[in-house]
Short mmCIF file of C-alpha atoms in Angstrom, two decimals:
data_model
loop_
_atom_site.label_atom_id
_atom_site.label_comp_id
_atom_site.label_asym_id
_atom_site.label_seq_id
_atom_site.Cartn_x
_atom_site.Cartn_y
_atom_site.Cartn_z
CA UNK A 1 -0.71 -12.61 -9.41
CA UNK A 2 2.44 -10.73 -8.19
CA UNK A 3 1.50 -7.96 -6.04
CA UNK A 4 0.31 -8.72 -2.65
CA UNK A 5 -0.34 -6.22 0.08
CA UNK A 6 0.19 -3.15 -2.89
CA UNK A 7 -0.93 -0.31 -0.33
CA UNK A 8 -3.84 1.57 -1.92
CA UNK A 9 -3.09 5.40 -1.39
CA UNK A 10 -5.78 7.67 -0.22
CA UNK A 11 -8.54 7.29 2.38
CA UNK A 12 -10.94 4.42 0.74
CA UNK A 13 -13.81 5.28 -1.85
CA UNK A 14 -15.02 9.24 -1.86
CA UNK A 15 -18.84 9.85 -3.00
CA UNK A 16 -19.96 11.72 -5.79
CA UNK A 17 -20.53 14.62 -3.51
CA UNK A 18 -16.59 14.43 -1.88
CA UNK A 19 -15.12 14.33 -5.29
CA UNK A 20 -13.91 17.25 -7.21
CA UNK A 21 -15.15 17.85 -11.04
CA UNK A 22 -11.77 16.21 -12.32
CA UNK A 23 -12.27 13.09 -10.29
CA UNK A 24 -15.81 12.65 -11.15
CA UNK A 25 -14.85 12.71 -15.21
CA UNK A 26 -12.01 10.29 -14.19
CA UNK A 27 -14.62 8.07 -12.17
CA UNK A 28 -16.83 8.48 -14.86
CA UNK A 29 -14.34 7.22 -17.79
CA UNK A 30 -13.50 4.28 -15.78
CA UNK A 31 -17.09 3.41 -15.06
CA UNK A 32 -17.90 3.33 -18.52
CA UNK A 33 -14.52 1.45 -19.70
CA UNK A 34 -12.62 4.08 -21.19
CA UNK A 35 -8.89 3.45 -20.53
CA UNK A 36 -6.66 5.98 -18.91
CA UNK A 37 -3.95 6.74 -20.64
CA UNK A 38 -0.24 8.11 -19.77
CA UNK A 39 -1.16 11.92 -20.18
CA UNK A 40 -4.78 12.31 -19.20
CA UNK A 41 -5.18 13.73 -15.54
CA UNK A 42 -5.49 11.10 -12.97
CA UNK A 43 -5.61 11.34 -9.21
CA UNK A 44 -2.20 11.41 -7.47
CA UNK A 45 -3.41 8.67 -5.60
CA UNK A 46 -4.60 6.63 -8.26
CA UNK A 47 -0.84 7.18 -10.06
CA UNK A 48 1.20 6.28 -6.51
CA UNK A 49 -1.05 3.01 -6.53
CA UNK A 50 -0.25 1.75 -9.82
CA UNK A 51 3.31 2.94 -9.63
CA UNK A 52 3.60 0.85 -6.29
CA UNK A 53 1.45 -2.26 -7.75
CA UNK A 54 3.13 -2.46 -11.22
CA UNK A 55 6.56 -2.16 -9.86
CA UNK A 56 6.12 -4.94 -7.58
CA UNK A 57 4.67 -6.84 -10.23
CA UNK A 58 7.70 -6.18 -12.33
CA UNK A 59 10.33 -6.83 -9.98
CA UNK A 60 8.15 -10.54 -9.17
CA UNK A 61 8.95 -11.09 -12.81
CA UNK A 62 12.67 -10.35 -12.68
CA UNK A 63 12.97 -11.92 -8.98
CA UNK A 64 10.89 -14.88 -10.65
CA UNK A 65 14.01 -15.81 -12.51
CA UNK A 66 16.34 -16.64 -10.30
CA UNK A 67 14.55 -20.15 -8.83
CA UNK A 68 14.03 -21.40 -12.34
CA UNK A 69 17.27 -20.34 -13.37
CA UNK A 70 18.69 -21.92 -10.57
CA UNK A 71 17.92 -25.48 -12.65
CA UNK A 72 18.76 -24.35 -16.51
CA UNK A 73 21.99 -26.15 -16.36
CA UNK A 74 20.52 -29.41 -14.29
CA UNK A 75 17.58 -29.90 -16.67
CA UNK A 76 17.05 -33.45 -16.88
CA UNK A 77 17.06 -33.60 -20.87
CA UNK A 78 18.13 -30.97 -23.70
CA UNK A 79 14.69 -30.73 -24.39
CA UNK A 80 13.60 -29.58 -20.90
CA UNK A 81 16.53 -27.14 -20.77
CA UNK A 82 15.48 -25.71 -23.53
CA UNK A 83 12.12 -25.26 -22.59
CA UNK A 84 13.04 -23.58 -19.11
CA UNK A 85 15.37 -21.00 -20.76
CA UNK A 86 12.57 -20.64 -23.13
CA UNK A 87 10.22 -19.60 -20.20
CA UNK A 88 13.20 -18.01 -17.81
CA UNK A 89 13.76 -15.62 -20.92
CA UNK A 90 9.45 -14.85 -20.78
CA UNK A 91 9.97 -13.66 -17.45
CA UNK A 92 12.83 -11.39 -18.08
CA UNK A 93 10.50 -9.98 -20.96
CA UNK A 94 7.27 -9.74 -18.74
CA UNK A 95 9.21 -7.33 -16.42
CA UNK A 96 10.26 -5.15 -19.41
CA UNK A 97 6.79 -4.57 -21.03
CA UNK A 98 5.49 -4.12 -16.82
CA UNK A 99 8.82 -1.71 -15.87
CA UNK A 100 7.88 -0.11 -19.22
CA UNK A 101 4.25 0.45 -18.46
CA UNK A 102 5.13 1.69 -14.68
CA UNK A 103 7.32 4.32 -16.39
CA UNK A 104 4.67 6.05 -18.27
CA UNK A 105 3.24 6.94 -14.95
CA UNK A 106 6.49 9.10 -14.08
CA UNK A 107 8.74 6.59 -12.41
CA UNK A 108 12.33 6.12 -14.36
CA UNK A 109 13.62 2.52 -14.79
CA UNK A 110 16.60 3.69 -12.21
CA UNK A 111 14.49 5.03 -9.47
CA UNK A 112 12.38 1.72 -9.62
CA UNK A 113 15.06 -0.42 -9.64
CA UNK A 114 17.28 1.35 -6.77
CA UNK A 115 14.00 0.50 -4.89
CA UNK A 116 14.24 -3.12 -5.27
CA UNK A 117 17.45 -3.29 -4.54
CA UNK A 118 17.45 -1.44 -1.24
CA UNK A 119 14.20 -3.51 0.10
CA UNK A 120 11.73 0.15 -0.63
CA UNK A 121 9.75 -2.46 -3.28
CA UNK A 122 8.06 -5.47 -3.02
CA UNK A 123 8.29 -8.84 -5.02
CA UNK A 124 6.15 -11.77 -4.53
CA UNK A 125 6.78 -13.91 -1.56
CA UNK A 126 6.70 -16.85 -3.22
CA UNK A 127 9.85 -16.37 -4.80
CA UNK A 128 11.85 -16.19 -1.49
CA UNK A 129 11.05 -20.17 -1.43
CA UNK A 130 13.64 -22.21 -2.50
CA UNK A 131 13.91 -24.61 -5.67
CA UNK A 132 15.28 -27.96 -4.21
CA UNK A 133 14.87 -29.95 -7.09
CA UNK A 134 13.64 -30.72 -10.65
CA UNK A 135 10.00 -31.27 -9.40
CA UNK A 136 9.85 -27.84 -7.79
CA UNK A 137 10.42 -26.55 -11.35
CA UNK A 138 7.29 -28.70 -12.57
CA UNK A 139 5.26 -27.35 -9.65
CA UNK A 140 6.48 -23.80 -10.17
CA UNK A 141 5.10 -23.49 -13.87
CA UNK A 142 2.04 -25.22 -12.86
CA UNK A 143 1.02 -23.78 -9.66
CA UNK A 144 3.16 -20.46 -8.99
CA UNK A 145 2.18 -19.32 -12.88
CA UNK A 146 -0.96 -21.14 -12.87
CA UNK A 147 -2.01 -18.76 -9.44
CA UNK A 148 -0.42 -15.65 -11.49
CA UNK A 149 -2.67 -16.71 -14.64
CA UNK A 150 -5.92 -16.65 -12.30
CA UNK A 151 -4.94 -12.75 -11.06
CA UNK A 152 -3.56 -11.64 -14.56
CA UNK A 153 -6.63 -12.72 -16.91
CA UNK A 154 -8.52 -10.36 -15.25
CA UNK A 155 -6.41 -7.54 -15.10
CA UNK A 156 -6.16 -7.36 -18.81
CA UNK A 157 -9.00 -5.20 -18.38
CA UNK A 158 -7.41 -2.69 -15.89
CA UNK A 159 -8.42 0.93 -16.19
CA UNK A 160 -4.77 1.80 -17.20
CA UNK A 161 -4.40 1.27 -21.25
CA UNK A 162 -0.20 0.36 -20.83
CA UNK A 163 -0.82 -1.63 -17.33
CA UNK A 164 -3.85 -3.17 -19.66
CA UNK A 165 -1.64 -3.78 -22.80
CA UNK A 166 1.08 -5.07 -20.84
CA UNK A 167 -1.05 -7.88 -19.25
CA UNK A 168 -2.54 -8.69 -22.96
CA UNK A 169 1.02 -9.54 -24.18
CA UNK A 170 1.73 -11.71 -20.65
CA UNK A 171 -1.06 -13.79 -20.88
CA UNK A 172 -0.78 -14.75 -24.52
CA UNK A 173 2.63 -15.80 -22.81
CA UNK A 174 1.65 -17.31 -19.49
CA UNK A 175 0.01 -20.16 -20.49
CA UNK A 176 2.95 -21.93 -21.99
CA UNK A 177 4.46 -21.33 -18.66
CA UNK A 178 1.92 -23.44 -16.94
CA UNK A 179 1.23 -26.20 -19.39
CA UNK A 180 4.82 -27.25 -19.48
CA UNK A 181 5.30 -27.16 -15.64
CA UNK A 182 2.04 -29.42 -15.51
CA UNK A 183 3.97 -31.42 -18.26
CA UNK A 184 7.43 -31.96 -16.27
CA UNK A 185 5.00 -32.71 -13.20
CA UNK A 186 3.07 -35.52 -14.82
CA UNK A 187 6.05 -36.84 -16.34
CA UNK A 188 7.40 -37.38 -12.44
CA UNK A 189 3.86 -38.52 -11.06
CA UNK A 190 3.96 -41.00 -13.81
CA UNK A 191 7.33 -42.63 -13.25
CA UNK A 192 9.11 -44.40 -10.91
CA UNK A 193 8.30 -44.73 -7.12
CA UNK A 194 11.20 -42.24 -6.26
CA UNK A 195 9.96 -39.94 -9.07
CA UNK A 196 6.26 -39.71 -7.84
CA UNK A 197 7.29 -39.05 -4.28
CA UNK A 198 9.54 -36.67 -5.25
CA UNK A 199 6.55 -35.01 -7.08
CA UNK A 200 4.34 -35.37 -3.99
CA UNK A 201 6.78 -33.62 -1.80
CA UNK A 202 7.04 -30.78 -4.48
CA UNK A 203 3.21 -30.09 -4.39
CA UNK A 204 2.83 -30.60 -0.57
CA UNK A 205 5.61 -27.73 0.07
CA UNK A 206 4.69 -25.71 -2.53
CA UNK A 207 0.83 -25.42 -1.91
CA UNK A 208 0.21 -23.15 0.82
CA UNK A 209 3.22 -20.85 -1.00
CA UNK A 210 1.03 -20.30 -3.53
CA UNK A 211 -2.02 -19.88 -1.81
CA UNK A 212 -0.45 -17.32 -0.36
CA UNK A 213 0.29 -15.58 -3.60
CA UNK A 214 -3.01 -14.21 -3.45
CA UNK A 215 -2.52 -11.98 -0.12
CA UNK A 216 -4.53 -12.53 3.36
CA UNK A 217 -8.58 -11.62 2.81
CA UNK A 218 -9.14 -8.25 1.60
CA UNK A 219 -12.91 -8.32 1.64
CA UNK A 220 -13.53 -5.96 4.32
CA UNK A 221 -10.73 -3.49 3.42
CA UNK A 222 -11.40 0.30 2.28
CA UNK A 223 -8.14 0.08 0.31
CA UNK A 224 -9.18 -2.70 -1.86
CA UNK A 225 -12.56 -1.16 -2.19
CA UNK A 226 -10.68 1.97 -3.76
CA UNK A 227 -8.75 -0.08 -5.88
CA UNK A 228 -11.78 -1.78 -7.38
CA UNK A 229 -13.26 1.40 -7.90
CA UNK A 230 -10.43 2.48 -9.92
CA UNK A 231 -10.45 -1.03 -11.73
CA UNK A 232 -7.14 -1.71 -11.48
CA UNK A 233 -8.03 -4.82 -8.91
CA UNK A 234 -10.83 -6.25 -10.40
CA UNK A 235 -11.49 -9.67 -7.68
CA UNK A 236 -10.97 -9.77 -3.99
CA UNK A 237 -7.96 -11.55 -2.93
CA UNK A 238 -10.62 -14.60 -1.37
CA UNK A 239 -12.43 -15.20 -4.73
CA UNK A 240 -9.30 -15.49 -6.69
CA UNK A 241 -7.94 -18.32 -4.08
CA UNK A 242 -11.34 -20.01 -4.18
CA UNK A 243 -10.92 -19.84 -8.29
CA UNK A 244 -7.36 -21.21 -8.29
CA UNK A 245 -7.87 -24.20 -5.77
CA UNK A 246 -11.27 -25.19 -8.08
CA UNK A 247 -9.40 -25.29 -10.55
CA UNK A 248 -6.08 -27.19 -9.43
CA UNK A 249 -7.83 -29.98 -7.13
CA UNK A 250 -9.13 -31.95 -10.01
CA UNK A 251 -5.31 -31.29 -11.65
CA UNK A 252 -4.01 -33.27 -8.67
CA UNK A 253 -6.44 -36.03 -8.79
CA UNK A 254 -5.56 -36.59 -12.55
CA UNK A 255 -1.96 -37.11 -11.10
CA UNK A 256 -3.07 -39.44 -9.02
CA UNK A 257 -1.23 -37.60 -6.41
CA UNK A 258 -2.69 -36.80 -2.89
CA UNK A 259 -4.55 -33.82 -2.16
CA UNK A 260 -1.55 -31.26 -0.18
CA UNK A 261 -4.14 -30.59 2.46
CA UNK A 262 -6.87 -32.90 4.24
CA UNK A 263 -8.83 -29.80 4.70
CA UNK A 264 -9.72 -30.16 0.94
CA UNK A 265 -13.59 -31.18 0.36
CA UNK A 266 -15.64 -30.48 -2.18
CA UNK A 267 -18.56 -28.49 -0.69
CA UNK A 268 -22.17 -29.57 -2.57
CA UNK A 269 -23.79 -26.49 -0.95
CA UNK A 270 -21.08 -23.85 -1.87
CA UNK A 271 -20.23 -25.25 -5.37
CA UNK A 272 -16.43 -24.78 -4.40
CA UNK A 273 -13.87 -26.95 -2.71
CA UNK A 274 -13.41 -25.78 1.12
CA UNK A 275 -9.49 -25.95 2.26
CA UNK A 276 -7.14 -24.73 4.88
CA UNK A 277 -6.27 -20.78 5.08
CA UNK A 278 -2.59 -20.79 4.77
CA UNK A 279 -0.61 -19.82 8.00
CA UNK A 280 -0.68 -15.84 7.28
CA UNK A 281 1.90 -15.31 10.26
CA UNK A 282 4.38 -17.28 8.15
CA UNK A 283 3.51 -15.02 4.89
CA UNK A 284 3.90 -12.05 7.35
CA UNK A 285 7.17 -13.21 8.40
CA UNK A 286 8.68 -14.04 4.62
CA UNK A 287 6.94 -10.56 3.58
CA UNK A 288 9.39 -9.03 6.31
CA UNK A 289 12.34 -10.53 4.83
CA UNK A 290 12.82 -13.93 6.97
CA UNK A 291 11.42 -16.25 4.67
CA UNK A 292 14.27 -19.06 3.46
CA UNK A 293 15.66 -17.13 0.29
CA UNK A 294 14.99 -13.13 1.00
CA UNK A 295 18.62 -12.71 1.57
CA UNK A 296 19.82 -14.62 -1.38
CA UNK A 297 17.43 -13.14 -4.13
CA UNK A 298 18.29 -9.26 -2.94
CA UNK A 299 22.27 -10.48 -3.06
CA UNK A 300 21.69 -11.80 -6.53
CA UNK A 301 20.19 -8.99 -7.80
CA UNK A 302 21.86 -6.20 -6.27
CA UNK A 303 25.17 -8.32 -7.59
CA UNK A 304 23.88 -8.91 -11.19
CA UNK A 305 23.39 -4.82 -10.86
CA UNK A 306 26.35 -4.14 -9.75
CA UNK A 307 28.18 -6.39 -12.50
CA UNK A 308 26.90 -5.10 -15.05
CA UNK A 309 27.50 -1.58 -14.52
CA UNK A 310 30.26 -1.33 -16.44
CA UNK A 311 28.64 -2.78 -19.40
CA UNK A 312 25.86 -0.34 -19.09
CA UNK A 313 27.87 2.64 -18.84
CA UNK A 314 30.13 1.25 -21.44
CA UNK A 315 27.88 0.65 -24.02
CA UNK A 316 26.35 4.07 -23.52
CA UNK A 317 29.77 6.10 -23.99
CA UNK A 318 30.21 4.02 -26.87
CA UNK A 319 27.14 5.22 -28.35
CA UNK A 320 28.01 8.88 -27.47
CA UNK A 321 31.47 8.66 -28.92
CA UNK A 322 29.83 7.05 -32.00
CA UNK A 323 27.40 9.81 -32.30
CA UNK A 324 29.95 12.77 -31.84
CA UNK A 325 31.77 11.23 -34.42
CA UNK A 326 28.87 11.01 -37.05
CA UNK A 327 28.20 14.78 -35.91
CA UNK A 328 31.90 15.70 -36.70
CA UNK A 329 32.12 13.97 -40.30
CA UNK A 330 28.82 15.68 -41.05
CA UNK B 1 22.70 5.53 -10.36
CA UNK B 2 22.53 7.58 -13.68
CA UNK B 3 23.43 7.24 -16.66
CA UNK B 4 19.71 5.80 -17.74
CA UNK B 5 19.67 4.27 -20.98
CA UNK B 6 16.97 6.42 -22.85
CA UNK B 7 13.72 5.11 -24.15
CA UNK B 8 12.99 3.63 -27.60
CA UNK B 9 9.63 2.90 -28.86
CA UNK B 10 9.16 0.13 -30.74
CA UNK B 11 7.42 -1.06 -34.10
CA UNK B 12 6.63 -4.18 -35.66
CA UNK B 13 5.19 -5.35 -38.53
CA UNK B 14 3.93 -8.68 -38.39
CA UNK B 15 3.56 -11.46 -41.38
CA UNK B 16 0.72 -10.40 -43.16
CA UNK B 17 1.76 -7.16 -45.09
CA UNK B 18 0.22 -4.73 -42.53
CA UNK B 19 1.59 -1.27 -41.13
CA UNK B 20 4.11 -1.33 -38.42
CA UNK B 21 2.21 -1.29 -35.18
CA UNK B 22 3.59 0.20 -31.99
CA UNK B 23 3.98 -2.95 -29.63
CA UNK B 24 5.95 -1.29 -26.56
CA UNK B 25 8.78 0.33 -25.39
CA UNK B 26 12.43 -0.83 -24.23
CA UNK B 27 15.75 0.92 -23.05
CA UNK B 28 18.69 0.82 -25.05
CA UNK B 29 21.81 3.15 -25.50
CA UNK B 30 21.85 3.57 -29.08
CA UNK B 31 19.75 2.51 -32.36
CA UNK B 32 21.54 -0.53 -33.35
CA UNK B 33 21.47 -2.01 -29.71
CA UNK B 34 17.73 -1.08 -29.66
CA UNK B 35 16.99 -3.24 -32.58
CA UNK B 36 18.67 -6.14 -31.57
CA UNK B 37 16.80 -5.73 -27.89
CA UNK B 38 13.77 -5.39 -29.76
CA UNK B 39 14.24 -8.63 -31.51
CA UNK B 40 14.63 -10.05 -28.37
CA UNK B 41 11.81 -8.88 -26.03
CA UNK B 42 8.99 -8.07 -28.80
CA UNK B 43 9.70 -11.61 -31.43
CA UNK B 44 10.02 -13.95 -29.22
CA UNK B 45 7.52 -15.90 -31.09
CA UNK B 46 7.34 -15.41 -34.72
CA UNK B 47 5.50 -12.07 -34.08
CA UNK B 48 7.47 -9.87 -36.75
CA UNK B 49 9.42 -9.72 -40.23
CA UNK B 50 10.59 -6.18 -39.32
CA UNK B 51 11.06 -3.78 -36.74
CA UNK B 52 11.63 0.19 -36.77
CA UNK B 53 12.58 2.11 -33.12
CA UNK B 54 12.40 5.37 -32.78
CA UNK B 55 13.69 7.01 -29.48
CA UNK B 56 10.66 8.13 -27.62
CA UNK B 57 11.85 11.72 -27.44
CA UNK B 58 11.51 12.32 -31.04
CA UNK B 59 7.89 11.64 -30.73
CA UNK B 60 5.62 14.42 -31.13
CA UNK B 61 2.15 13.87 -29.72
CA UNK B 62 -1.73 14.93 -29.60
CA UNK B 63 -2.20 16.75 -26.36
CA UNK B 64 -5.02 15.08 -24.03
CA UNK B 65 -6.96 18.35 -24.22
CA UNK B 66 -6.97 18.73 -28.07
CA UNK B 67 -9.15 15.84 -28.41
CA UNK B 68 -12.69 17.77 -28.50
CA UNK B 69 -11.43 20.09 -31.31
CA UNK B 70 -9.19 17.23 -33.34
CA UNK B 71 -11.49 14.87 -33.12
CA UNK B 72 -15.02 15.70 -32.78
CA UNK B 73 -16.22 17.42 -35.95
CA UNK B 74 -15.31 13.87 -37.95
CA UNK B 75 -18.39 12.65 -35.22
CA UNK B 76 -20.96 14.52 -37.28
CA UNK B 77 -19.93 13.55 -40.88
CA UNK B 78 -21.86 10.26 -41.09
CA UNK B 79 -21.54 11.08 -45.00
CA UNK B 80 -18.31 10.11 -45.21
CA UNK B 81 -19.24 6.47 -44.59
CA UNK B 82 -20.71 4.17 -47.23
CA UNK B 83 -23.41 3.02 -45.01
CA UNK B 84 -24.93 6.44 -45.14
CA UNK B 85 -26.16 6.02 -48.66
CA UNK B 86 -29.40 3.56 -49.71
CA UNK B 87 -28.75 1.97 -52.45
CA UNK B 88 -31.82 -0.11 -53.97
CA UNK B 89 -31.58 -3.72 -54.14
CA UNK B 90 -32.06 -3.82 -57.82
CA UNK B 91 -28.76 -2.26 -58.47
CA UNK B 92 -26.91 -4.69 -57.02
CA UNK B 93 -23.95 -5.03 -55.13
CA UNK B 94 -21.78 -1.93 -54.73
#
């Protein structure tokens, strides 16, 4: 998914005795898979955590347009260009669905945008890595969108109605993203030796950053336990990461590429692939702002926002004048 | 930051003659732009043949607290459903 290290508000899961009547009724609804809707009562911590999580998810969709948008004008064929354009447009749409879901919790669009622009809210660490060549675009669709799908599919069942509906819509569209990426990288893996080398290099560079997308192990975290009790998190980070590795290894083998990690081995006993854990010090460093592209990404978003101000204001002013004229004529 | 564009609720009618259905919301300066944005945000894959936009502030909704008094009365009126009635098989399809 696109939300990592989302801080769960509160002190962890409360026992039935510790809960107020309202809290008990709320938890009971979640346990019975009844959706929580915007006007329903909800604990402040649930609301705050969801704003952080959905906000981070939305920001990731928006910032995620930058590494791919970088290659639209340099796509190798007109068809690839049209496909990439459609994909990047989808990401903008996904950001909008999620911002609207977050707004139903009482935050405004401007507030949440401001928090991205001044660095108070994060987006996924993966988008702080550069896309150096066309093979990276294939690898991003295949691996990054593939990892996102792993997390988004279970979230379709999340307890918060607007979030769940946004996820359902996003998942419908996301499968195209992964498939177009795999298709692009397959073309290169089956191409000239130079192309195959580029595909291998892209896989090698993006493998561990993709594994980091799931976030560090949280199997012992009380905060994750609370998010899972609220059903705004459905699986642990390790479960999803394992699922991603298990799904992706055969896809790598089909391409005839070398595995990006010598530690990948089928473990008969577990029924899963073993793999090497990513370097978490790198992850924390990127989250802190020291990844290869953090500064560029935020600068690009700030520039887009500032440069667009006259358009936003102009359109609003035009709408006001038109309404006033209509009012005067009546 | 201020001057936020108002919020619009978007309704789309699909291909098969069903009613317009709520699909989500978006921000736009006026109704005309809301329709244009809705086309880009909600009909990229042939989802619709008609779009309605309504500014969110104009929608009046039931309150969650009214759920009981409003909707529970219909729970006990099973005779409103066709399955309540036994029709002898000899009568045939009805």
